[in-house]
PDB file of C-alpha atoms in Angstrom:
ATOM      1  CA  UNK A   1      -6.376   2.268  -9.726  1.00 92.00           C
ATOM      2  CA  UNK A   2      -7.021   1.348  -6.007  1.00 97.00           C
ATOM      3  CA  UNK A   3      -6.610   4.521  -4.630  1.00 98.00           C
ATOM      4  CA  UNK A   4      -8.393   6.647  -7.267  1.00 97.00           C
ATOM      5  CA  UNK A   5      -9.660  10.108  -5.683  1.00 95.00           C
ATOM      6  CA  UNK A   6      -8.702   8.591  -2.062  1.00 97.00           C
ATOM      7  CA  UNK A   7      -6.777  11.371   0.245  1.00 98.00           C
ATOM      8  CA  UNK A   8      -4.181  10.126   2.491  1.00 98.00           C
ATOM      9  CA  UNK A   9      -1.569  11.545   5.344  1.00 98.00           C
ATOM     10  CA  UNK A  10       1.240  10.430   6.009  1.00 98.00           C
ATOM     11  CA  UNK A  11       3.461  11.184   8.618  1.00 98.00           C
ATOM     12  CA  UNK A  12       7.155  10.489   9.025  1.00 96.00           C
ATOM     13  CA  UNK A  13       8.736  10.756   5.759  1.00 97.00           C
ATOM     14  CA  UNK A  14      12.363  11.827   6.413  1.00 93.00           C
ATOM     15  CA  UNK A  15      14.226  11.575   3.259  1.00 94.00           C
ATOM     16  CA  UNK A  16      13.997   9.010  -0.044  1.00 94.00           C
ATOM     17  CA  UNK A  17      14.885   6.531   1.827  1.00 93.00           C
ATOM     18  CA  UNK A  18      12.476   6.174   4.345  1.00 95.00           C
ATOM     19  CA  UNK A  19       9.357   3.678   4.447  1.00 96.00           C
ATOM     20  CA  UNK A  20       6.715   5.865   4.624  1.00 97.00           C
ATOM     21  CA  UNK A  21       8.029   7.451   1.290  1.00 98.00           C
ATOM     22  CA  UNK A  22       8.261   4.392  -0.157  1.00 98.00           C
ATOM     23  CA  UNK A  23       4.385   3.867   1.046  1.00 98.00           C
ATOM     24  CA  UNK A  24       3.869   7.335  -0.406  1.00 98.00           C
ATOM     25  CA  UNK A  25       5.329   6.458  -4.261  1.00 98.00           C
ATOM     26  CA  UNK A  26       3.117   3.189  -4.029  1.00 98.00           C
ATOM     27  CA  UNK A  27      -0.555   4.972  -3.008  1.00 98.00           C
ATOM     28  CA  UNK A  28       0.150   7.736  -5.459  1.00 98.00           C
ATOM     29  CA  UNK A  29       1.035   5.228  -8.215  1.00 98.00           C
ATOM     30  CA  UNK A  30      -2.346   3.799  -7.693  1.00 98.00           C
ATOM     31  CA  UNK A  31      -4.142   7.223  -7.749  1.00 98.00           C
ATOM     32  CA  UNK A  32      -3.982   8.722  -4.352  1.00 98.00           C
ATOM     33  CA  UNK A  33      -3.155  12.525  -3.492  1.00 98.00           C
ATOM     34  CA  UNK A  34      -1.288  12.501  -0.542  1.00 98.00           C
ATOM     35  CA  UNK A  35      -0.172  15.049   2.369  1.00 98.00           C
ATOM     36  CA  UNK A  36       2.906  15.097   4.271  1.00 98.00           C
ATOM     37  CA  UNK A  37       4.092  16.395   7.030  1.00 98.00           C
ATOM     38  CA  UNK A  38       7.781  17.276   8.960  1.00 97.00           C
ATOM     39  CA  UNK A  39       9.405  17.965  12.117  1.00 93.00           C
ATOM     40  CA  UNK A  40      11.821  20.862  12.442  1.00 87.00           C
ATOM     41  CA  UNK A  41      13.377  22.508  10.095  1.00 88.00           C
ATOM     42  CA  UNK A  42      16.098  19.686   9.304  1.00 88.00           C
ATOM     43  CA  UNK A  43      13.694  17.931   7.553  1.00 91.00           C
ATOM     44  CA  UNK A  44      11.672  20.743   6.126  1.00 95.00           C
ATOM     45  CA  UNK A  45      13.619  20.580   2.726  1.00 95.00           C
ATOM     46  CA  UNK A  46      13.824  17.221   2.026  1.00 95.00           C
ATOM     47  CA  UNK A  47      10.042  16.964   2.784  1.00 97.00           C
ATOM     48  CA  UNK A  48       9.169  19.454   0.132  1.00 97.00           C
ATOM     49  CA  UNK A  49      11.348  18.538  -2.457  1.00 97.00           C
ATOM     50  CA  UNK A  50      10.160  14.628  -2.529  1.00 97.00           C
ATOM     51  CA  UNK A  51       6.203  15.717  -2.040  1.00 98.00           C
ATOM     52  CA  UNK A  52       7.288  18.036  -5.013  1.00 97.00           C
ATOM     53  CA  UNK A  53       7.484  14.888  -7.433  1.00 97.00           C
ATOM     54  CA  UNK A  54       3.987  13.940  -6.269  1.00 97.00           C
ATOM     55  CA  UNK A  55       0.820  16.212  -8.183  1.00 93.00           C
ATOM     56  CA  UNK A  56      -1.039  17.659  -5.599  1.00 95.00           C
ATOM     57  CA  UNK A  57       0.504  17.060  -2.434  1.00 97.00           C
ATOM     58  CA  UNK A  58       0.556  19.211   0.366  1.00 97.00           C
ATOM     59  CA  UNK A  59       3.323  20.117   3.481  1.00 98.00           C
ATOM     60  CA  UNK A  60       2.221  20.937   6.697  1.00 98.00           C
ATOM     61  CA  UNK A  61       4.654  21.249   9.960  1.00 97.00           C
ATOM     62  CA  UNK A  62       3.800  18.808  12.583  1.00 97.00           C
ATOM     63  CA  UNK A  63       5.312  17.555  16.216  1.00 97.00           C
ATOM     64  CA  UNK A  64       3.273  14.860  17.401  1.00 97.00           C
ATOM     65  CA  UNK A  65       4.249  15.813  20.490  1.00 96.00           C
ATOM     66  CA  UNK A  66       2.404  18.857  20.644  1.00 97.00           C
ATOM     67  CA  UNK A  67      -1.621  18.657  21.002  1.00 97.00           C
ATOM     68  CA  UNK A  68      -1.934  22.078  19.491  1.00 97.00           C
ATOM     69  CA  UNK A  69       0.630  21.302  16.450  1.00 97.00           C
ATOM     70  CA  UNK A  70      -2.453  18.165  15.473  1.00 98.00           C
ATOM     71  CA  UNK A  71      -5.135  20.403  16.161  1.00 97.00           C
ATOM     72  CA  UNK A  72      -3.401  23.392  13.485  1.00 98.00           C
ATOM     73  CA  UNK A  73      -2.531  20.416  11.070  1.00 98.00           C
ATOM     74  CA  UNK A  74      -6.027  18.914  11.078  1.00 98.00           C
ATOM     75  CA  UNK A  75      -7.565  22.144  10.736  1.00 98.00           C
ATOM     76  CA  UNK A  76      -5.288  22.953   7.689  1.00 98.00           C
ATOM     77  CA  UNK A  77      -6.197  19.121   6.027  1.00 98.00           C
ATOM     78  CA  UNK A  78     -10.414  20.674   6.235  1.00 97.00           C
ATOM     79  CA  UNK A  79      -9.305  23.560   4.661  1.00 97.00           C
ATOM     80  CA  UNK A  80      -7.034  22.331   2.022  1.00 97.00           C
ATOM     81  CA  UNK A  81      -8.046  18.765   1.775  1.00 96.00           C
ATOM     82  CA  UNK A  82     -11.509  18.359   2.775  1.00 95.00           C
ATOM     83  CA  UNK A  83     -11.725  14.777   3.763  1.00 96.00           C
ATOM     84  CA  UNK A  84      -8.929  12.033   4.447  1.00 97.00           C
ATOM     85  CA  UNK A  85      -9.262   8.425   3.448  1.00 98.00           C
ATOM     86  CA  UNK A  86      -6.770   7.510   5.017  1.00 98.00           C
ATOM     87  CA  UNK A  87      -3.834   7.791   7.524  1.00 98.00           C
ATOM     88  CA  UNK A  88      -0.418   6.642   7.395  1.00 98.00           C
ATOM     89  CA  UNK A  89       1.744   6.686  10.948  1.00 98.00           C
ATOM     90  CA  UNK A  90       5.351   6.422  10.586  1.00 97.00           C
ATOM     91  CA  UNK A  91       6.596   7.772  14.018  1.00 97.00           C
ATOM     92  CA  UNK A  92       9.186   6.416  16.526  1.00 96.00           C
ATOM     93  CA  UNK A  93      11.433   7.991  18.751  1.00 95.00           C
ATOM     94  CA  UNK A  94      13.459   6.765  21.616  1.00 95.00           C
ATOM     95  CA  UNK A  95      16.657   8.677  23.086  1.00 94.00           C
ATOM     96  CA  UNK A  96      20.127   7.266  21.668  1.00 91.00           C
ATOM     97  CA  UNK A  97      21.243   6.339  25.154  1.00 92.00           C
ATOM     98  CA  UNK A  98      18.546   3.786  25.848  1.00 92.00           C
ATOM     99  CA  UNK A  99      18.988   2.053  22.832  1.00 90.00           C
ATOM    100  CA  UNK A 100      22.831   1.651  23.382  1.00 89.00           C
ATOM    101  CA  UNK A 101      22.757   0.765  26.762  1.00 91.00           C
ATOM    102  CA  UNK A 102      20.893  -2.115  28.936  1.00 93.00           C
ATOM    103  CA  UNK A 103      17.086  -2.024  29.046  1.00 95.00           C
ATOM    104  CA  UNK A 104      16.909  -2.056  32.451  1.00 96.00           C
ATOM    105  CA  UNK A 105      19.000   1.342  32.448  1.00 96.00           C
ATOM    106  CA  UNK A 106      15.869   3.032  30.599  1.00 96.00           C
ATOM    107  CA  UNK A 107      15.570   6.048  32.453  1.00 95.00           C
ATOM    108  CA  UNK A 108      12.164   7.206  33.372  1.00 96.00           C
ATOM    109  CA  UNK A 109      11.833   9.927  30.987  1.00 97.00           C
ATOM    110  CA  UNK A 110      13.249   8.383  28.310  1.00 97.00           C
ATOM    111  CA  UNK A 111      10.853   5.604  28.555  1.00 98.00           C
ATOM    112  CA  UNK A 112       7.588   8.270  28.355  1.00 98.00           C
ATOM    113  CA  UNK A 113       9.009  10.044  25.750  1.00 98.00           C
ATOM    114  CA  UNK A 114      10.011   6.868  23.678  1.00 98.00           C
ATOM    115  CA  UNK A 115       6.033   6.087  24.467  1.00 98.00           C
ATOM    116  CA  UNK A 116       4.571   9.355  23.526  1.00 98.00           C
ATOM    117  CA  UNK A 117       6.341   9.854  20.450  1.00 98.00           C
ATOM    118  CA  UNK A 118       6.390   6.038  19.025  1.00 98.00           C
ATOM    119  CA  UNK A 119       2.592   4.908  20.159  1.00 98.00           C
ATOM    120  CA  UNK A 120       0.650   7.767  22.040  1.00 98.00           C
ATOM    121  CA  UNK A 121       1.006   9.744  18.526  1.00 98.00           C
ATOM    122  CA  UNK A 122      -1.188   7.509  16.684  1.00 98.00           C
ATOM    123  CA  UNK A 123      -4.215   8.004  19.248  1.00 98.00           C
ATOM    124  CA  UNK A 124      -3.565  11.513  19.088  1.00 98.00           C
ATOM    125  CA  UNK A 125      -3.477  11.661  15.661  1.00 98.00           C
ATOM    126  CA  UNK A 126      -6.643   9.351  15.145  1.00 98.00           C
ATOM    127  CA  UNK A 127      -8.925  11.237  17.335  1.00 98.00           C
ATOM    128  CA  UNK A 128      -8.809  14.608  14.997  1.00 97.00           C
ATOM    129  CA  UNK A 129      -8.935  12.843  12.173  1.00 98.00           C
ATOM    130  CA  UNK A 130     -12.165  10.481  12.321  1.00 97.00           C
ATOM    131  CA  UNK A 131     -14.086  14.033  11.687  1.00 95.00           C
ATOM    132  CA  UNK A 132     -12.431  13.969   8.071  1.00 98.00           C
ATOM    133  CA  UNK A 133     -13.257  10.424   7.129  1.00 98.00           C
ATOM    134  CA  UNK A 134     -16.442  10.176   4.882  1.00 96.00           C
ATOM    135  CA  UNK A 135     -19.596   8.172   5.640  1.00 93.00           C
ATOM    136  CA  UNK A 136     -18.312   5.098   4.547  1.00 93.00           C
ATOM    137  CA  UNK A 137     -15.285   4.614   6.659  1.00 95.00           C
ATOM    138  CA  UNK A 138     -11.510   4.857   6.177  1.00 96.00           C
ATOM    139  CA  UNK A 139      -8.489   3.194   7.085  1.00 98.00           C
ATOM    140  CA  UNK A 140      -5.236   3.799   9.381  1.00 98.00           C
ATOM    141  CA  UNK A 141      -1.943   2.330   9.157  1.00 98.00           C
ATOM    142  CA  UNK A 142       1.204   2.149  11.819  1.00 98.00           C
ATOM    143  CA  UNK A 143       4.494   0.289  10.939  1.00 98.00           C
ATOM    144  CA  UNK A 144       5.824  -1.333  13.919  1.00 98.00           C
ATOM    145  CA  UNK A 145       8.873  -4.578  14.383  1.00 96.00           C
ATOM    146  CA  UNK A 146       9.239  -7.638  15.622  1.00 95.00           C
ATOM    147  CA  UNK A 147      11.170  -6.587  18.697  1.00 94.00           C
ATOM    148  CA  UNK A 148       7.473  -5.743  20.268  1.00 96.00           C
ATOM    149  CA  UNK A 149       7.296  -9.411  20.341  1.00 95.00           C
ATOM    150  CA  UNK A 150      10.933 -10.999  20.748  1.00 94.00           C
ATOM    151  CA  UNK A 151      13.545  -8.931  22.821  1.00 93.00           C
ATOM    152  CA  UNK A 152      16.145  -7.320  20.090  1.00 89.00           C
ATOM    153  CA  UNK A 153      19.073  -6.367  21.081  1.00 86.00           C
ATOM    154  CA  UNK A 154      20.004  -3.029  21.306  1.00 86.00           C
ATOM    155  CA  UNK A 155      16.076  -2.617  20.561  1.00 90.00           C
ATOM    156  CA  UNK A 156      15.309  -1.938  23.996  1.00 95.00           C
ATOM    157  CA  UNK A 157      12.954   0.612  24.699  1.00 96.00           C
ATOM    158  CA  UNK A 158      11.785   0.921  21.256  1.00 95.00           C
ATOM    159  CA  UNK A 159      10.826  -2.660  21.201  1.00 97.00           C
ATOM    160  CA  UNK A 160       8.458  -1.825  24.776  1.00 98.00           C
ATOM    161  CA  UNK A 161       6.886   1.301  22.587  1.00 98.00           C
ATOM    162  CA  UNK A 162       6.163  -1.216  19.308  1.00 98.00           C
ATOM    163  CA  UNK A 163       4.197  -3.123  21.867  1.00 98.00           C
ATOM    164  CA  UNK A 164       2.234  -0.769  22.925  1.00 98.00           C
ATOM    165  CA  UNK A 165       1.688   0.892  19.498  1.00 98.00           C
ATOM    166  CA  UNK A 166       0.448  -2.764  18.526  1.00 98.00           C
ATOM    167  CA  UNK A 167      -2.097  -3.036  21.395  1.00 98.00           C
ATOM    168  CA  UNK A 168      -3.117   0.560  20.597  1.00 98.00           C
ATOM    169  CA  UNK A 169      -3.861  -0.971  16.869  1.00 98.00           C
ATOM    170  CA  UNK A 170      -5.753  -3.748  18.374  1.00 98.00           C
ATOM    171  CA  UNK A 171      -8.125  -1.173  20.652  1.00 98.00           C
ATOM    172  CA  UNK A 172      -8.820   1.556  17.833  1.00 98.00           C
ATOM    173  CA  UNK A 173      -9.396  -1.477  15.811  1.00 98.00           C
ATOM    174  CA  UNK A 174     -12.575  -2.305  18.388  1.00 98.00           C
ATOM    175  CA  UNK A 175     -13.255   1.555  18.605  1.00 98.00           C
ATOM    176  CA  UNK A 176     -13.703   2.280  15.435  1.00 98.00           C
ATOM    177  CA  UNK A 177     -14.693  -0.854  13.602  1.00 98.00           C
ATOM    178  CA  UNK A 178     -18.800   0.318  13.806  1.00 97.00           C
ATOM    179  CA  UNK A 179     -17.509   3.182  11.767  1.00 96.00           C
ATOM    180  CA  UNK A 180     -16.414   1.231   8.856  1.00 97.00           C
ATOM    181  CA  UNK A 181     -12.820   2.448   9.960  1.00 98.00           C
ATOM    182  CA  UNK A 182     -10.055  -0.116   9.527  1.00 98.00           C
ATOM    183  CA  UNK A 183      -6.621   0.101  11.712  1.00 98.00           C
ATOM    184  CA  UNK A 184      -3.755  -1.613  10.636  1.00 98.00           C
ATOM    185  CA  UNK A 185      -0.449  -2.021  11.375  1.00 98.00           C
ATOM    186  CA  UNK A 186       2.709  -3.858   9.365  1.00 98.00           C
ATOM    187  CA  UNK A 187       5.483  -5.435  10.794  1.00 98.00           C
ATOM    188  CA  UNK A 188       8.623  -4.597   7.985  1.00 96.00           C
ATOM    189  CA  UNK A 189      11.978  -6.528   8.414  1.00 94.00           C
ATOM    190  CA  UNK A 190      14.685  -4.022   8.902  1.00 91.00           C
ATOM    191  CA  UNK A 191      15.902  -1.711   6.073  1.00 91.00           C
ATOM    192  CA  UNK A 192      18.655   0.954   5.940  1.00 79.00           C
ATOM    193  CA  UNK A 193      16.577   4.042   6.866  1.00 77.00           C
ATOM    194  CA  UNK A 194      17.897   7.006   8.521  1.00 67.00           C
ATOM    195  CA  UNK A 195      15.927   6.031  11.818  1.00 69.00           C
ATOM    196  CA  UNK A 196      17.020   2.115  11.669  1.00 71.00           C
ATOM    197  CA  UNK A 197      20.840   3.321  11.357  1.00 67.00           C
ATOM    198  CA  UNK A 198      20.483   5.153  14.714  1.00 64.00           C
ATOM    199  CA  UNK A 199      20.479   1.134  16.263  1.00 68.00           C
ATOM    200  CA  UNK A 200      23.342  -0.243  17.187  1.00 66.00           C
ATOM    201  CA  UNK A 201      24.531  -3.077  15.392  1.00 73.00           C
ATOM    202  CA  UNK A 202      22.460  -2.621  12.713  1.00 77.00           C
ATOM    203  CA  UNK A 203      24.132  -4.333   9.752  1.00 82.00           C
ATOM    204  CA  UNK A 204      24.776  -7.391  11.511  1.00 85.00           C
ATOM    205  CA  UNK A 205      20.836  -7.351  11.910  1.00 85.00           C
ATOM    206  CA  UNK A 206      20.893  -7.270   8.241  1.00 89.00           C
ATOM    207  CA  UNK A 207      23.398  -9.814   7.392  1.00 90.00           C
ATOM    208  CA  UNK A 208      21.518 -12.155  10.158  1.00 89.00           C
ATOM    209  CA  UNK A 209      17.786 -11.875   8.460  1.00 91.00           C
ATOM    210  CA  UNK A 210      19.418 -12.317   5.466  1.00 92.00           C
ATOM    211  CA  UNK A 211      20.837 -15.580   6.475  1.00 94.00           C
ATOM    212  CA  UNK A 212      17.633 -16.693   8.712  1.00 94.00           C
ATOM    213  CA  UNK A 213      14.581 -15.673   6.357  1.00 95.00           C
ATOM    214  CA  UNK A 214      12.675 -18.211   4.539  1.00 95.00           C
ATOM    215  CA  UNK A 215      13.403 -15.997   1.409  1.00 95.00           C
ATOM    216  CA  UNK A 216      17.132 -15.625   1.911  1.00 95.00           C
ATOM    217  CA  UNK A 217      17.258 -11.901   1.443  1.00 94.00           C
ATOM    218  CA  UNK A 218      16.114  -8.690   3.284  1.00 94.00           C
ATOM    219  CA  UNK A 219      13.286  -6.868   2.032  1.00 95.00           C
ATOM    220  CA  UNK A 220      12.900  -3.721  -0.086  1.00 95.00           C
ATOM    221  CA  UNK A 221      11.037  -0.524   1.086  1.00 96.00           C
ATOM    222  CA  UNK A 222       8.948  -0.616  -2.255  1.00 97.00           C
ATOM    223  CA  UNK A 223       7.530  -4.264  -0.984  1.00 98.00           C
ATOM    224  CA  UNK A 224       5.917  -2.435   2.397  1.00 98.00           C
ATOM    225  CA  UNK A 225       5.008   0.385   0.168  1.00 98.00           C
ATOM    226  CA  UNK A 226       2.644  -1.859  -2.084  1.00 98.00           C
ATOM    227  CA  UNK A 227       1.521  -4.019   1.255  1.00 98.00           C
ATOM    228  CA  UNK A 228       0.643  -0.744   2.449  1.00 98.00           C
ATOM    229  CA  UNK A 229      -1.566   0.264  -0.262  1.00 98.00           C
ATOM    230  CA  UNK A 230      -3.148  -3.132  -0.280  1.00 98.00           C
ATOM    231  CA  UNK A 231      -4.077  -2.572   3.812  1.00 98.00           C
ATOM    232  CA  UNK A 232      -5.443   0.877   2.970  1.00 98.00           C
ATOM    233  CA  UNK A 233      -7.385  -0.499  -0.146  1.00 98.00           C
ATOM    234  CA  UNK A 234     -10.909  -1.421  -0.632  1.00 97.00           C
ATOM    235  CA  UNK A 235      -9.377  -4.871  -1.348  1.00 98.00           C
ATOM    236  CA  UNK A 236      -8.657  -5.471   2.447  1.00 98.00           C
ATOM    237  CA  UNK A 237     -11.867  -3.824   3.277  1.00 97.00           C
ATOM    238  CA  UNK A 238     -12.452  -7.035   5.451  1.00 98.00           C
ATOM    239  CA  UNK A 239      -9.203  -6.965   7.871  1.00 98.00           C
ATOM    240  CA  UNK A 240      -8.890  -4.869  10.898  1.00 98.00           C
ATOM    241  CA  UNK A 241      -6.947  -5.328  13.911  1.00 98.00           C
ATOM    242  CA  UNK A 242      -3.798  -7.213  12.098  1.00 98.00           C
ATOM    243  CA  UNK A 243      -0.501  -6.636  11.911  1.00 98.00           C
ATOM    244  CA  UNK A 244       0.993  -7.888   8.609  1.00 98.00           C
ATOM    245  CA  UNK A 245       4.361  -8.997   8.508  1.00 98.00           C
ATOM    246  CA  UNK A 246       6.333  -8.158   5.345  1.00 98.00           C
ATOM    247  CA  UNK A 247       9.994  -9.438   6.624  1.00 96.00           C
ATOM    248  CA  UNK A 248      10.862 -12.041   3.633  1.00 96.00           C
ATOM    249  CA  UNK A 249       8.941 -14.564   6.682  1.00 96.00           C
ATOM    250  CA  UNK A 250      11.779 -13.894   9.221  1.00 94.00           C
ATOM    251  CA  UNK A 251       9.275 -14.214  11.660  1.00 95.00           C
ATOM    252  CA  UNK A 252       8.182 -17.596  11.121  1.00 94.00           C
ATOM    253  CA  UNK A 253      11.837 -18.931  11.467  1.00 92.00           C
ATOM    254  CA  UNK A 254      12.693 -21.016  14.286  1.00 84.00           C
ATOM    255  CA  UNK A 255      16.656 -21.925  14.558  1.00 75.00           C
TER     256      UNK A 255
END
């Protein structure tokens, strides 16, 4: 298996229908025993019950928001864990209001919260955990769109924090390449998650990449879930610094 005896964490599963679930079923499939975490008590439940189906796993309570929330959740991976192979970020946030209105309405706080949340997190959550990645390296992982790159409407803000969670990808990359640690990111086409439903307009982004792709179709959650293993797999122990694009080739499409 590609993931025997690995230990991963993965952050923003919200119910069985999100990505990083989808990313968890795929790494534990292929021998990994994973850790999870949630944020409030709305998704507290769910949480459990799908890490539940998954031998080993372990629950913690996280805000990546809160410095001293990463500091009690890496200190509870050491105890519990030991070591962490790898990292999964599934994070993004932006206030309702800036996606629904015009960009240039994004109001100051919204934009540093949308940043915080959706790109800060992963350097905040990468700096605790390179003490818990063996000698011989590790690997991180971020999902991100193409609306860092092409302006999406109704993406707004969200597509400004992608961007920067990219370039962020790009610098940890550099950082922590001499450690044999790998950062990743993958670009996924849109899928009906809880979080992508919160966009306006949604399913006529759907029906559009559907029509557009190369492939004709949208894209499953269980197709990021296996690129994701592949990223955080000795197989792509050569690639670092890339963002992988699992959207059916949307992206390549010109007219």
């Amino acid at each position: 298996m590609l993931l025997e005896d690995r230990k991963g964490l993965i952050l923003g599963v919200a119910n069985k229908r999100s990505i990083a679930w989808a990313i968890a079923q795929s790494t534990a499939r292929e021998g990994a025993r994973l850790a999870f975490t949630f944020q409030g008590e709305r998704l507290e439940e769910n949480v459990r019950e799908l890490a539940a189906t998954l031998p080993g796993s372990q629950v913690y309570p996280c805000d990546v928001a809160s410095d001293a929330q990463i500091e009690s959740l890496f200190e509870a991976l050491r105890k519990d864990f030991g070591q962490l192979d790898f990292l999964v970020h599934c994070i993004a946030f932006a206030n309702r209001e800036d996606l629904e209105s015009d960009f240039v309405k994004t109001s100051r706080e919204g934009f540093r919260l949308a940043q915080d949340i959706s790109a800060y997190s992963l350097i905040g959550l990468t700096r605790p955990a390179l003490s818990l990645f063996p000698k011989d390296g590790g690997s991180i992982l971020a999902l991100t769109y193409l609306g860092s790159q092409r302006a999406i409407p109704r993406y707004n803000i969200m597509g400004v924090a992608k961007a920067s969670l990219e370039a962020s990808i790009r610098y940890l990359a550099s950082d922590l390449g001499p450690h044999n640690i790998r950062v990743n990111g993958i670009s996924a086409g849109p899928i009906s998650t809880l979080a992508a439903r919160g966009i306006p307009g949604f399913t006529s982004i759907l029906d559009h990449y559907r029509e557009k792709a190369p492939l004709r179709r949208n894209i499953e959650a269980a197709e990021v879930g296996d690129a994701a293993t592949f990223l955080l797999s000795p197989l792509a122990r050569g690639i670092t610094g890339e963002i992988l694009f699992v959207d059916a080739g949307y992206h390549v499409a010109g007219i």
